[in-house]
Short mmCIF file of C-alpha atoms in Angstrom, two decimals:
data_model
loop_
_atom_site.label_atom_id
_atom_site.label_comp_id
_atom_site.label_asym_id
_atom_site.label_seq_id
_atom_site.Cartn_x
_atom_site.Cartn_y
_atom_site.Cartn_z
CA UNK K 1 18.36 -12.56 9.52
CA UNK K 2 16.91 -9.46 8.78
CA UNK K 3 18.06 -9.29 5.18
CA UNK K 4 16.59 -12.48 4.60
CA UNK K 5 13.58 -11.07 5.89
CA UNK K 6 13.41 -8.37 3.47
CA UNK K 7 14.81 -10.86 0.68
CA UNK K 8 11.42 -12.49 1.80
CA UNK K 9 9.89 -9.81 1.05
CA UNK K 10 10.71 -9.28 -2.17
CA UNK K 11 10.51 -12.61 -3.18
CA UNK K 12 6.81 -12.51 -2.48
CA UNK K 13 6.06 -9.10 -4.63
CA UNK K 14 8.00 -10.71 -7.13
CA UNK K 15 5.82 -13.90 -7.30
CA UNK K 16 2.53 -11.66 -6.30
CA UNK K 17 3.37 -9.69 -10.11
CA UNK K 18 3.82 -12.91 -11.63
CA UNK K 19 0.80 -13.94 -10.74
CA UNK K 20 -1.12 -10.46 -11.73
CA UNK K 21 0.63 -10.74 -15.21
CA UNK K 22 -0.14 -13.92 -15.65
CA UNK K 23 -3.89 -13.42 -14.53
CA UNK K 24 -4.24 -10.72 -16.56
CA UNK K 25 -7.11 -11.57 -18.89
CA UNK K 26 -9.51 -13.20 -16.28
CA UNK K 27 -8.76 -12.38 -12.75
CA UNK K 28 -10.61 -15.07 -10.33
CA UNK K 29 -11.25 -15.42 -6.59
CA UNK K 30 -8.22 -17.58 -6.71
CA UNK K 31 -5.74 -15.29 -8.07
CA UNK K 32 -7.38 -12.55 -5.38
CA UNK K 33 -6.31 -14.66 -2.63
CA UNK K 34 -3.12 -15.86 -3.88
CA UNK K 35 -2.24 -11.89 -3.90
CA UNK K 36 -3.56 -11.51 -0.58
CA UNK K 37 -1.68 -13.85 1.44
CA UNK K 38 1.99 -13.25 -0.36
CA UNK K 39 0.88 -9.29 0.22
CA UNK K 40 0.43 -9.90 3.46
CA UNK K 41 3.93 -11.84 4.13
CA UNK K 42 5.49 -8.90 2.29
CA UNK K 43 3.73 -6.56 5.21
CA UNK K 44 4.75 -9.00 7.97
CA UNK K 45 8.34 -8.93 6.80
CA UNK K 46 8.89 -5.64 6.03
CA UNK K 47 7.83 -4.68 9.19
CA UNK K 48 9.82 -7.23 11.29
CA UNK K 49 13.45 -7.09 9.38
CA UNK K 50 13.47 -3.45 10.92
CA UNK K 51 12.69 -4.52 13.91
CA UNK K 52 14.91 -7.71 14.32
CA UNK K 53 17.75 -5.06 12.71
CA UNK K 54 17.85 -3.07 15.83
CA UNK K 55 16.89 -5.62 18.44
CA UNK K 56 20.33 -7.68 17.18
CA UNK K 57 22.03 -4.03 16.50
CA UNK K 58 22.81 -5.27 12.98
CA UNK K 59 21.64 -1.84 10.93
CA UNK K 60 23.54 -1.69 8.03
CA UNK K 61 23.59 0.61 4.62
CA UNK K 62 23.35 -2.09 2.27
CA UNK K 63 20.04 -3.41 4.62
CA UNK K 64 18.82 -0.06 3.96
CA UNK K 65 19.07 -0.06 0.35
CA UNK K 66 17.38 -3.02 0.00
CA UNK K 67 14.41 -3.27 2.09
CA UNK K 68 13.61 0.35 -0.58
CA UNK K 69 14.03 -2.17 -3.05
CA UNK K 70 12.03 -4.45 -1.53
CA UNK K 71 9.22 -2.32 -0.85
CA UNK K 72 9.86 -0.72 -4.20
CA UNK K 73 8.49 -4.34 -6.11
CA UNK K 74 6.16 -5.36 -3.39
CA UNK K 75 4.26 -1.72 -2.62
CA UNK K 76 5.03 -0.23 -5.65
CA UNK K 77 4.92 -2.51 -8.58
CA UNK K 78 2.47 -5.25 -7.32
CA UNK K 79 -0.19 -2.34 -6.76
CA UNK K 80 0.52 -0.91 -9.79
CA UNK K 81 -0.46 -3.80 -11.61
CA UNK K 82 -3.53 -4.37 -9.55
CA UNK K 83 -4.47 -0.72 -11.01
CA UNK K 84 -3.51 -2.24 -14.78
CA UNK K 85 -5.56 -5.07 -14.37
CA UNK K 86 -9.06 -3.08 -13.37
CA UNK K 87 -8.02 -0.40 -15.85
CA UNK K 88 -7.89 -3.60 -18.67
CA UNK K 89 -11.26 -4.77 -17.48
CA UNK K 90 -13.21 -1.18 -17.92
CA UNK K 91 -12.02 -0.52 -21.41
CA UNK K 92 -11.83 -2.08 -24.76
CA UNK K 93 -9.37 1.04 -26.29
CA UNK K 94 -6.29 -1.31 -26.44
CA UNK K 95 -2.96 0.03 -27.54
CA UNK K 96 -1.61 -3.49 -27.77
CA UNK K 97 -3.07 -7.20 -27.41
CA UNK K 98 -1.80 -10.41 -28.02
CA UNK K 99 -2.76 -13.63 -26.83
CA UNK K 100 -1.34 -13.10 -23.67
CA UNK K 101 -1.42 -9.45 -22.41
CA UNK K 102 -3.55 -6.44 -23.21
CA UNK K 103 -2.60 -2.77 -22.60
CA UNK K 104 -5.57 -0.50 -22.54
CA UNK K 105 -4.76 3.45 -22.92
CA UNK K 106 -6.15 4.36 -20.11
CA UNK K 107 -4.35 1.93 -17.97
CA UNK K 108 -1.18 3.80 -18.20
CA UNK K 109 -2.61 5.67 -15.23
CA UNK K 110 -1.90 2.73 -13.04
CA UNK K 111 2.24 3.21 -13.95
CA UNK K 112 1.69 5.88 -11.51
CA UNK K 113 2.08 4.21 -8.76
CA UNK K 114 5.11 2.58 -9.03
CA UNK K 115 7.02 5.90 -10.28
CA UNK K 116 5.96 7.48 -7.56
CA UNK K 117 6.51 4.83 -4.94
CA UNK K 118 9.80 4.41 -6.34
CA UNK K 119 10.17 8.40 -5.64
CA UNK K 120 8.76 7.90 -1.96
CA UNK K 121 11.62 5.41 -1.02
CA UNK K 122 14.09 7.60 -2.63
CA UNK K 123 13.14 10.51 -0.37
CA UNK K 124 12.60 7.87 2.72
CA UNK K 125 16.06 6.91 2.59
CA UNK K 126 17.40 10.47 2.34
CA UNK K 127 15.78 11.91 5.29
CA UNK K 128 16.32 11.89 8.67
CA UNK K 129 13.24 13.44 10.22
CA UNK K 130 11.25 10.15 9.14
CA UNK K 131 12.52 8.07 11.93
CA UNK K 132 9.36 8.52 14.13
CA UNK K 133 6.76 9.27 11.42
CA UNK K 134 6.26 9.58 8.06
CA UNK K 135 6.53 12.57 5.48
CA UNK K 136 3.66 11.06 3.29
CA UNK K 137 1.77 7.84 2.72
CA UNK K 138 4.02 5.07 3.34
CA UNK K 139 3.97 2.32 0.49
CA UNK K 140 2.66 -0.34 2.23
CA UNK K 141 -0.59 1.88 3.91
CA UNK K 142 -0.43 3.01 -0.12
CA UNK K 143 -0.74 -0.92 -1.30
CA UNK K 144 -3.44 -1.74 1.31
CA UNK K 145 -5.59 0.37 0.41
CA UNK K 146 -5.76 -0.54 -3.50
CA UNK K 147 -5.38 -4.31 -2.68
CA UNK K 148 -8.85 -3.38 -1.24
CA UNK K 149 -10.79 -1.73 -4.23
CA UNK K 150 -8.75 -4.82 -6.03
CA UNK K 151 -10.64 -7.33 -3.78
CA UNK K 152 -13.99 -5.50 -3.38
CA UNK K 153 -14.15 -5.07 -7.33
CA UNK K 154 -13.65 -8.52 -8.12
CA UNK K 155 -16.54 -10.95 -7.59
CA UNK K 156 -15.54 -14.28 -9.22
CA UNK K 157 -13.63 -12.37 -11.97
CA UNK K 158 -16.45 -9.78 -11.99
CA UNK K 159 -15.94 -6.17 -11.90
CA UNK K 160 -18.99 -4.28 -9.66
CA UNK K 161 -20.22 -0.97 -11.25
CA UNK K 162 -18.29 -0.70 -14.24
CA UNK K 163 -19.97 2.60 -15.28
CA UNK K 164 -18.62 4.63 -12.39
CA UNK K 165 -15.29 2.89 -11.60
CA UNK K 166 -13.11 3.76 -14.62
CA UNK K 167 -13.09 7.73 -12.84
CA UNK K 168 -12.48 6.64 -9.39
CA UNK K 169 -9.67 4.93 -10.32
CA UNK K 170 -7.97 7.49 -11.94
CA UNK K 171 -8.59 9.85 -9.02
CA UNK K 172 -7.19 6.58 -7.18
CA UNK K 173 -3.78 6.88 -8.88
CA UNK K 174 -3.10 10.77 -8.83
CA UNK K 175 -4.67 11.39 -5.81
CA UNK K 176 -2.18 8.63 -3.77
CA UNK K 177 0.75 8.97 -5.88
CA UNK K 178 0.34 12.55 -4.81
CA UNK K 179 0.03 11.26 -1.11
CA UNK K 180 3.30 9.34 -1.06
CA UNK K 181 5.10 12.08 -1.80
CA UNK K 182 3.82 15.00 0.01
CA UNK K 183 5.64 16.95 2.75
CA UNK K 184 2.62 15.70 5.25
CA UNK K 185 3.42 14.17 8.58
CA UNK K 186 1.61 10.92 9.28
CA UNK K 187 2.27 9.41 12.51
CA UNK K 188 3.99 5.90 12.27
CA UNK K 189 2.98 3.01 14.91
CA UNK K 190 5.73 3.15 17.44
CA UNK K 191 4.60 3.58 20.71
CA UNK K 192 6.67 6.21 22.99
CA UNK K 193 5.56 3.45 26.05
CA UNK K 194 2.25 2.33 26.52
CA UNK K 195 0.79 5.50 28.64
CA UNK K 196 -2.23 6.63 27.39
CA UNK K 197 -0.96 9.87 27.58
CA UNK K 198 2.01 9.64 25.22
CA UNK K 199 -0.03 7.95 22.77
CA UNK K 200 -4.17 8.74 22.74
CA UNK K 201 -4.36 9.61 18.99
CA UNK K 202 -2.44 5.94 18.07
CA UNK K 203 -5.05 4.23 20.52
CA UNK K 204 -7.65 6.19 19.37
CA UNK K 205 -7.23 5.09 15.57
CA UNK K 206 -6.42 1.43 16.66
CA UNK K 207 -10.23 1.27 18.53
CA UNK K 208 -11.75 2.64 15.32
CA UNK K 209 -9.66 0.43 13.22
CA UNK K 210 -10.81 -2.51 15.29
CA UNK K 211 -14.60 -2.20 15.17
CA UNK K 212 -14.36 -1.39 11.57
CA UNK K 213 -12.45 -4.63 10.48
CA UNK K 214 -14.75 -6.39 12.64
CA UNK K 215 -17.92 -4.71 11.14
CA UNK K 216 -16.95 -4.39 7.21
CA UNK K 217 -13.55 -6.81 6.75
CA UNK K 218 -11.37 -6.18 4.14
CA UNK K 219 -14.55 -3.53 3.04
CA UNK K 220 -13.15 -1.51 6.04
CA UNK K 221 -9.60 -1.11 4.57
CA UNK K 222 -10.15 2.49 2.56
CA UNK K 223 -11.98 3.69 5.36
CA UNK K 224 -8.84 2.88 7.92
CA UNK K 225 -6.67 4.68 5.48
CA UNK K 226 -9.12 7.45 5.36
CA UNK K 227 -9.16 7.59 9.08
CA UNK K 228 -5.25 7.41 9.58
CA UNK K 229 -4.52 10.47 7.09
CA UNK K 230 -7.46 12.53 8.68
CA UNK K 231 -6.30 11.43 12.62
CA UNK K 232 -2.50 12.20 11.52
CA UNK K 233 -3.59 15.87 10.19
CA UNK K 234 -5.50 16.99 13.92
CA UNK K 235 -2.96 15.52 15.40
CA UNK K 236 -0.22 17.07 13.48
CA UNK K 237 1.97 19.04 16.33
CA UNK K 238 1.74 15.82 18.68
CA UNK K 239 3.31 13.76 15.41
CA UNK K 240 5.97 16.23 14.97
CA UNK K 241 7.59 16.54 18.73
#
C-alpha cells in the first residue's frame, strides 16, 4: 500500500510534466488547473505513504528510495518546468525552437531546481537528524510555492507584469535552490500531542496560514512559505530538542 502510494505519486508528476511540455507554447487556465489538481495528489500521497508505512510497520529501504524518486519528478522536475515555461514567455533570445518546443537562454535558470532538489533528497535520505524536522526547504513546501507565482502569473495564458518578472524569477531559482539545501532547521508538522504547550509555534503558523488562505487563496501561498521559514528561524532551539 504505501508504495503504491508513492508510485501514485510519481505517476502524477510524471503526467503533470507531460502536460507542461506539451503546453509549452501557450499555457491556458486549463493546463493551470490540470497541474494543480495532479500536484496536489502528488502532496496528498507523499504525505500519506509515510504515514500508512509506519501505522502498518511496513518501512522498508527500497520504500525509501523511492518515495526520493518520487518526490524527485513531482517537486523537483514538475517545478522546474513551471520555471521554463515563464522563463519562455519573458524572452524571445531562443537557443533552440522548433515547432514544438522553445528553449530561451535565460530559462536555463529554471534547471536549477531540479538539480538541487535532486541534491535535497540525496542529503534527506542520508541523515538521521531529519526525522522530526527538516535541514532546509522540503521539496514539496519548495513546489508550492512556485506552483503559486505559476498560477498568479498566468491569466488565460497571460503573463502579469512582464517588465519586472524576468528578475524575480531568477532570484526565485537561486534563492530556493539555495533553501533546499541549507543546513537550516525548519520545523516539520508532526505534533508531539496536541498540548498547546508542546506545540504553540506549529499552532501559531497554522492560525496565520488559515486566515491568509481564506483572505488571498492560492495568492496567500508565498506568503505561508514566507511565514513558515521566518516562524521556523525564532523558533529555532524549540525545533531542534
Amino acid at each position: 500500500m504505501p508504495n503504491f502510494l508513492t508510485l501514485l505519486n510519481l505517476s502524477c508528476g510524471v503526467l503533470s510534466a507531460i502536460f507542461m511540455i506539451s503546453s509549452n507554447a501557450q499555457i491556458t487556465t486549463t493546463t493551470v488547473t490540470i497541474v494543480m489538481v495532479l500536484m496536489l495528489i502528488s502532496l496528498v500521497a507523499d504525505f500519506l505513504d509515510g504515514m500508512v508505512a509506519r501505522l502498518m510497520n511496513i518501512g522498508s529501504p527500497i520504500g525509501k528510495e523511492l518515495d526520493s524518486l518520487a518526490d524527485c519528478i513531482s517537486f523537483g522536475v514538475v517545478p522546474g518546468l513551471m520555471l521554463f515555461s515563464m522563463f519562455n514567455h519573458f524572452s524571445t533570445d531562443f537557443i533552440y525552437e522548433n515547432e514544438n518546443l522553445k528553449i530561451a537562454a535565460i530559462s536555463l535558470f529554471a534547471f536549477l531546481v531540479p538539480a538541487f532538489s535532486a541534491l535535497r533528497l540525496a542529503k534527506f535520505n542520508l541523515d538521521e537528524d531529519q526525522a522530526t524536522y527538516f535541514k532546509g526547504l522540503a521539496t514539496p513546501s519548495n513546489t508550492l510555492f512556485i506552483f503559486s507565482l505559476f498560477s498568479i502569473y498566468y491569466n488565460n495564458g497571460q503573463i502579469v507584469n512582464p517588465s519586472v518578472d524576468p528578475y524575480l524569477l531568477i532570484a526565485v531559482s537561486i534563492v530556493f535552490s539555495v533553501l533546499l539545501i541549507v543546513d537550516l532547521p525548519l520545523f516539520a508538522l508532526k505534533f508531539k500531542g496536541l498540548s498547546w504547550a508542546e506545540n504553540y509555534y506549529k499552532y501559531i503558523f497554522l492560525i496565520i496560514t488559515l486566515g491568509l488562505v481564506a483572505w488571498l487563496q492560492v495568492a496567500a501561498i508565498p506568503l505561508i512559505i514566507l511565514l513558515y521559514i521566518i516562524i521556523s528561524i525564532i523558533f529555532r532551539k524549540e525545533i531542534t530538542k
